[in-house]
């Protein structure tokens, strides 16, 4: 009985400082999300890759360090990312301890069938969504998806069809939370529905890459002051300082770096970040950003 009220043990690393995902999604996740795009070897000619042994070592390291939040997608490494992640969870018997975010939309079958036969294995449609979810549940060896993202907007399907189809998946218990990424901000109806459920890639995400802010020298200056050469860690520390519900998908170093208000203001002065309308009209939400 004493164990019920005993305090939690000290976490091995800062990854154990679990956070509530959002104001409307009470699931607890590690403050950094592990991106699984490089888990697999099928895309080795395009980008980074890891064989199964290396992938399992990475996943073990992340899990042993108290990480529980992993991002993947239906097409990553021609299915290998989800398949190997599913095998790892089954082998380690830790599915219930993990929070898995995945995505649908991208073609994930042309590598097997050729481009001429994949018209309904991709896109925003209900059919594409159904087939992707059916298969990713099998690949991940799970009964449910913690977070399903609409990966990108392809302008072929109505908002109503997408939202009605996602709602069915939630009602069936196959999906717990919904998210959207790589989608134009003017699709307000979709964003408003998603915001009630869940996760948007917003102001401080790479969705602003069309006007990429080049502040490398400023990042290097701040990095030097913190005794590190990794400017990405400074960039992530900045994002975490500005928005409490941002979960970067990379380096642990950002967790131990705390930027002062003066350093945050210095970075913003180098190249002002134009958040665009309506944010520059109504101002920031004090509940989600600094």
Tab-separated table of C-alpha atoms in Angstrom:
chain	number	residue	atom	x	y	z
A	1	UNK	CA	0.000	0.000	0.000
A	2	UNK	CA	2.882	2.356	0.773
A	3	UNK	CA	4.059	2.056	-2.836
A	4	UNK	CA	0.815	3.608	-4.091
A	5	UNK	CA	1.621	6.917	-2.420
A	6	UNK	CA	5.411	6.758	-2.699
A	7	UNK	CA	7.070	9.405	-4.889
A	8	UNK	CA	8.263	8.371	-8.322
A	9	UNK	CA	11.962	7.460	-8.506
A	10	UNK	CA	14.379	9.956	-9.990
A	11	UNK	CA	14.538	9.643	-13.780
A	12	UNK	CA	17.748	8.331	-15.346
A	13	UNK	CA	17.845	11.306	-17.727
A	14	UNK	CA	15.845	14.431	-18.533
A	15	UNK	CA	13.842	12.314	-20.985
A	16	UNK	CA	11.951	11.061	-17.943
A	17	UNK	CA	10.521	14.518	-17.305
A	18	UNK	CA	7.240	13.569	-18.951
A	19	UNK	CA	4.929	16.344	-20.111
A	20	UNK	CA	1.228	16.563	-20.889
A	21	UNK	CA	0.958	16.532	-24.678
A	22	UNK	CA	-1.518	19.403	-24.960
A	23	UNK	CA	-4.330	21.180	-23.153
A	24	UNK	CA	-6.828	18.795	-24.787
A	25	UNK	CA	-4.712	15.626	-24.879
A	26	UNK	CA	-3.738	14.429	-21.418
A	27	UNK	CA	-1.353	11.679	-22.510
A	28	UNK	CA	2.129	11.970	-20.950
A	29	UNK	CA	5.116	11.984	-23.268
A	30	UNK	CA	8.865	12.476	-23.027
A	31	UNK	CA	10.004	16.053	-23.810
A	32	UNK	CA	11.820	14.903	-26.953
A	33	UNK	CA	10.308	12.706	-29.625
A	34	UNK	CA	12.471	10.145	-31.416
A	35	UNK	CA	12.066	10.373	-35.193
A	36	UNK	CA	12.099	6.933	-36.828
A	37	UNK	CA	12.544	7.923	-40.479
A	38	UNK	CA	16.085	6.517	-40.493
A	39	UNK	CA	15.055	3.162	-39.008
A	40	UNK	CA	15.435	0.848	-41.989
A	41	UNK	CA	17.744	0.416	-44.973
A	42	UNK	CA	15.393	0.747	-47.957
A	43	UNK	CA	16.110	4.460	-48.416
A	44	UNK	CA	19.860	4.261	-47.880
A	45	UNK	CA	20.503	5.861	-51.274
A	46	UNK	CA	18.364	8.877	-50.313
A	47	UNK	CA	19.141	9.518	-46.662
A	48	UNK	CA	20.393	8.034	-43.419
A	49	UNK	CA	19.594	4.425	-42.648
A	50	UNK	CA	20.183	1.767	-39.996
A	51	UNK	CA	20.009	-1.995	-40.146
A	52	UNK	CA	17.788	-3.853	-37.703
A	53	UNK	CA	20.525	-4.460	-35.132
A	54	UNK	CA	21.498	-0.776	-35.084
A	55	UNK	CA	17.839	0.257	-34.963
A	56	UNK	CA	17.124	-1.947	-31.959
A	57	UNK	CA	20.197	-0.555	-30.169
A	58	UNK	CA	18.958	2.996	-30.774
A	59	UNK	CA	15.454	2.155	-29.582
A	60	UNK	CA	16.836	0.386	-26.508
A	61	UNK	CA	19.002	3.391	-25.675
A	62	UNK	CA	16.072	5.782	-26.030
A	63	UNK	CA	13.779	3.578	-23.939
A	64	UNK	CA	16.405	2.902	-21.250
A	65	UNK	CA	16.891	6.674	-20.971
A	66	UNK	CA	13.144	6.946	-20.184
A	67	UNK	CA	12.058	8.077	-23.664
A	68	UNK	CA	8.551	6.942	-24.603
A	69	UNK	CA	7.551	9.145	-27.581
A	70	UNK	CA	8.340	7.941	-31.142
A	71	UNK	CA	7.326	9.373	-34.523
A	72	UNK	CA	7.102	7.313	-37.710
A	73	UNK	CA	4.966	7.152	-40.886
A	74	UNK	CA	3.351	4.601	-43.156
A	75	UNK	CA	5.910	5.041	-45.947
A	76	UNK	CA	9.178	5.483	-44.042
A	77	UNK	CA	11.875	3.176	-45.417
A	78	UNK	CA	9.313	1.268	-47.517
A	79	UNK	CA	7.473	-0.081	-44.443
A	80	UNK	CA	10.632	-1.076	-42.556
A	81	UNK	CA	10.384	1.735	-39.999
A	82	UNK	CA	6.956	0.661	-38.735
A	83	UNK	CA	7.646	-3.062	-39.121
A	84	UNK	CA	10.897	-2.953	-37.148
A	85	UNK	CA	9.397	-0.669	-34.517
A	86	UNK	CA	6.562	-3.163	-34.114
A	87	UNK	CA	9.010	-6.061	-33.835
A	88	UNK	CA	11.053	-4.167	-31.246
A	89	UNK	CA	7.998	-3.431	-29.077
A	90	UNK	CA	6.821	-7.039	-29.360
A	91	UNK	CA	10.271	-8.352	-28.408
A	92	UNK	CA	10.650	-5.945	-25.493
A	93	UNK	CA	7.006	-6.325	-24.409
A	94	UNK	CA	6.757	-2.568	-23.882
A	95	UNK	CA	3.957	-1.415	-26.204
A	96	UNK	CA	1.871	-0.139	-23.292
A	97	UNK	CA	4.771	2.049	-22.159
A	98	UNK	CA	5.263	3.703	-25.543
A	99	UNK	CA	3.445	6.582	-27.256
A	100	UNK	CA	3.551	6.044	-31.017
A	101	UNK	CA	2.721	8.764	-33.531
A	102	UNK	CA	2.416	7.788	-37.165
A	103	UNK	CA	1.038	9.270	-40.381
A	104	UNK	CA	-0.889	8.334	-43.485
A	105	UNK	CA	-1.102	9.798	-47.025
A	106	UNK	CA	2.281	9.113	-48.653
A	107	UNK	CA	2.470	6.284	-51.205
A	108	UNK	CA	3.781	3.235	-49.358
A	109	UNK	CA	3.299	0.454	-51.921
A	110	UNK	CA	4.919	1.530	-55.194
A	111	UNK	CA	8.154	-0.152	-54.123
A	112	UNK	CA	6.231	-3.455	-54.146
A	113	UNK	CA	3.672	-3.026	-56.936
A	114	UNK	CA	5.058	-0.246	-59.129
A	115	UNK	CA	3.686	3.229	-59.718
A	116	UNK	CA	0.833	2.081	-61.949
A	117	UNK	CA	-1.004	0.246	-59.184
A	118	UNK	CA	-0.885	2.572	-56.205
A	119	UNK	CA	-3.600	5.145	-56.926
A	120	UNK	CA	-5.482	4.312	-53.719
A	121	UNK	CA	-2.437	3.546	-51.594
A	122	UNK	CA	-1.813	7.262	-51.145
A	123	UNK	CA	-3.629	10.563	-50.732
A	124	UNK	CA	-6.033	12.165	-48.260
A	125	UNK	CA	-9.034	9.981	-49.121
A	126	UNK	CA	-11.072	7.747	-46.822
A	127	UNK	CA	-9.895	4.694	-48.784
A	128	UNK	CA	-6.220	5.614	-48.422
A	129	UNK	CA	-6.721	6.314	-44.714
A	130	UNK	CA	-8.510	3.011	-44.119
A	131	UNK	CA	-5.901	0.925	-45.921
A	132	UNK	CA	-2.998	2.702	-44.232
A	133	UNK	CA	-4.469	2.290	-40.749
A	134	UNK	CA	-5.352	-1.355	-41.379
A	135	UNK	CA	-1.782	-2.125	-42.402
A	136	UNK	CA	0.057	0.022	-39.888
A	137	UNK	CA	-1.787	-1.685	-37.019
A	138	UNK	CA	-0.417	-4.949	-38.384
A	139	UNK	CA	3.073	-3.554	-38.934
A	140	UNK	CA	3.282	-2.008	-35.479
A	141	UNK	CA	1.732	-5.147	-33.912
A	142	UNK	CA	-0.686	-3.050	-31.896
A	143	UNK	CA	-4.426	-2.645	-31.382
A	144	UNK	CA	-4.375	1.139	-31.440
A	145	UNK	CA	-2.449	4.179	-32.643
A	146	UNK	CA	-1.716	6.818	-30.033
A	147	UNK	CA	-1.520	9.693	-32.553
A	148	UNK	CA	-2.451	9.604	-36.240
A	149	UNK	CA	-1.310	12.562	-38.337
A	150	UNK	CA	-2.659	13.746	-41.651
A	151	UNK	CA	0.857	13.845	-43.081
A	152	UNK	CA	0.360	16.469	-45.782
A	153	UNK	CA	-2.452	18.130	-47.692
A	154	UNK	CA	-2.869	16.958	-51.295
A	155	UNK	CA	-5.946	19.060	-52.268
A	156	UNK	CA	-7.880	16.016	-53.545
A	157	UNK	CA	-10.274	15.320	-50.676
A	158	UNK	CA	-12.857	17.424	-48.879
A	159	UNK	CA	-12.296	18.459	-45.282
A	160	UNK	CA	-15.584	16.746	-44.384
A	161	UNK	CA	-14.492	13.392	-45.800
A	162	UNK	CA	-11.202	13.521	-43.914
A	163	UNK	CA	-12.700	14.620	-40.611
A	164	UNK	CA	-15.628	12.192	-40.755
A	165	UNK	CA	-13.243	9.339	-41.536
A	166	UNK	CA	-10.873	10.277	-38.708
A	167	UNK	CA	-13.830	10.499	-36.338
A	168	UNK	CA	-14.814	6.920	-37.171
A	169	UNK	CA	-11.297	5.698	-36.352
A	170	UNK	CA	-11.418	7.449	-32.983
A	171	UNK	CA	-14.884	6.047	-32.240
A	172	UNK	CA	-13.640	2.552	-33.109
A	173	UNK	CA	-10.750	2.922	-30.670
A	174	UNK	CA	-8.157	2.410	-33.396
A	175	UNK	CA	-6.829	5.961	-32.949
A	176	UNK	CA	-6.649	7.948	-29.708
A	177	UNK	CA	-5.485	11.399	-30.852
A	178	UNK	CA	-5.323	13.247	-34.164
A	179	UNK	CA	-2.723	15.551	-35.646
A	180	UNK	CA	-1.971	17.384	-38.878
A	181	UNK	CA	1.273	18.519	-40.472
A	182	UNK	CA	2.475	20.083	-43.724
A	183	UNK	CA	-0.933	21.661	-44.319
A	184	UNK	CA	-1.611	25.271	-45.412
A	185	UNK	CA	-2.675	27.443	-42.505
A	186	UNK	CA	-5.644	28.819	-44.417
A	187	UNK	CA	-7.442	25.506	-44.207
A	188	UNK	CA	-9.132	26.878	-41.123
A	189	UNK	CA	-11.961	24.385	-40.869
A	190	UNK	CA	-9.522	21.485	-40.650
A	191	UNK	CA	-7.304	23.297	-38.168
A	192	UNK	CA	-10.239	24.213	-35.937
A	193	UNK	CA	-11.477	20.627	-35.841
A	194	UNK	CA	-7.965	19.333	-35.211
A	195	UNK	CA	-7.311	21.910	-32.499
A	196	UNK	CA	-10.239	20.489	-30.506
A	197	UNK	CA	-8.661	17.014	-30.745
A	198	UNK	CA	-5.215	17.638	-30.803
A	199	UNK	CA	-1.915	18.495	-32.460
A	200	UNK	CA	-0.876	21.035	-35.042
A	201	UNK	CA	2.566	21.842	-36.331
A	202	UNK	CA	2.449	25.552	-35.897
A	203	UNK	CA	4.360	28.769	-35.454
A	204	UNK	CA	7.741	27.324	-34.509
A	205	UNK	CA	7.747	24.268	-36.778
A	206	UNK	CA	9.545	23.808	-40.076
A	207	UNK	CA	6.280	24.721	-41.797
A	208	UNK	CA	7.748	28.225	-42.072
A	209	UNK	CA	10.616	26.940	-44.247
A	210	UNK	CA	9.478	28.958	-47.275
A	211	UNK	CA	10.958	31.981	-45.469
A	212	UNK	CA	13.814	30.183	-43.752
A	213	UNK	CA	15.490	32.293	-41.085
A	214	UNK	CA	19.260	32.271	-41.393
A	215	UNK	CA	20.604	32.954	-37.934
A	216	UNK	CA	23.537	30.537	-37.840
A	217	UNK	CA	26.030	33.089	-36.552
A	218	UNK	CA	23.751	34.071	-33.679
A	219	UNK	CA	23.194	30.424	-32.796
A	220	UNK	CA	26.936	29.796	-32.828
A	221	UNK	CA	27.495	32.717	-30.470
A	222	UNK	CA	24.945	31.406	-27.966
A	223	UNK	CA	26.271	27.848	-28.374
A	224	UNK	CA	29.777	29.016	-27.529
A	225	UNK	CA	28.481	30.562	-24.326
A	226	UNK	CA	26.968	27.224	-23.351
A	227	UNK	CA	30.101	25.253	-24.179
A	228	UNK	CA	28.694	23.343	-27.127
A	229	UNK	CA	29.295	23.368	-30.871
A	230	UNK	CA	25.843	22.030	-31.697
A	231	UNK	CA	23.770	24.965	-32.896
A	232	UNK	CA	20.793	22.627	-33.365
A	233	UNK	CA	20.707	22.165	-29.598
A	234	UNK	CA	20.494	25.950	-29.171
A	235	UNK	CA	17.721	26.176	-31.768
A	236	UNK	CA	15.747	23.482	-29.962
A	237	UNK	CA	16.362	25.092	-26.586
A	238	UNK	CA	14.965	28.321	-28.064
A	239	UNK	CA	11.831	26.562	-29.303
A	240	UNK	CA	11.323	24.927	-25.906
A	241	UNK	CA	11.767	28.302	-24.215
A	242	UNK	CA	9.105	29.869	-26.435
A	243	UNK	CA	6.410	27.172	-26.543
A	244	UNK	CA	5.743	24.725	-23.735
A	245	UNK	CA	3.910	22.203	-25.899
A	246	UNK	CA	6.538	21.719	-28.574
A	247	UNK	CA	8.165	18.288	-28.755
A	248	UNK	CA	11.316	18.398	-30.926
A	249	UNK	CA	12.423	15.156	-32.551
A	250	UNK	CA	16.181	15.218	-32.036
A	251	UNK	CA	19.226	15.834	-29.814
A	252	UNK	CA	19.170	15.294	-26.031
A	253	UNK	CA	21.528	18.263	-25.532
A	254	UNK	CA	18.680	20.732	-25.879
A	255	UNK	CA	17.138	19.458	-22.644
A	256	UNK	CA	20.084	20.555	-20.514
A	257	UNK	CA	20.457	23.999	-22.123
A	258	UNK	CA	18.405	26.775	-20.530
A	259	UNK	CA	18.436	30.038	-22.466
A	260	UNK	CA	18.219	33.300	-20.584
A	261	UNK	CA	15.614	35.867	-21.600
A	262	UNK	CA	18.462	38.011	-22.912
A	263	UNK	CA	19.657	35.172	-25.172
A	264	UNK	CA	16.133	34.554	-26.473
A	265	UNK	CA	15.734	38.259	-27.266
A	266	UNK	CA	19.143	38.321	-28.970
A	267	UNK	CA	18.219	35.425	-31.267
A	268	UNK	CA	14.937	37.103	-32.163
A	269	UNK	CA	16.663	40.413	-32.892
A	270	UNK	CA	18.976	38.886	-35.507
A	271	UNK	CA	16.140	38.040	-37.870
A	272	UNK	CA	12.626	38.804	-36.615
A	273	UNK	CA	10.278	35.853	-37.024
A	274	UNK	CA	7.180	36.867	-39.003
A	275	UNK	CA	4.386	34.679	-37.683
A	276	UNK	CA	1.911	35.998	-40.263
A	277	UNK	CA	-1.811	36.705	-40.136
A	278	UNK	CA	-3.813	36.245	-37.941
A	279	UNK	CA	-1.112	35.780	-35.278
A	280	UNK	CA	0.411	39.195	-35.959
A	281	UNK	CA	-3.062	40.726	-35.613
A	282	UNK	CA	-4.478	39.018	-32.531
A	283	UNK	CA	-1.163	38.466	-30.743
A	284	UNK	CA	0.220	35.306	-29.118
A	285	UNK	CA	-1.770	32.967	-26.918
A	286	UNK	CA	-0.227	33.375	-23.436
A	287	UNK	CA	-1.162	29.784	-22.601
A	288	UNK	CA	1.042	28.214	-25.271
A	289	UNK	CA	3.904	30.583	-26.088
A	290	UNK	CA	6.332	32.833	-24.281
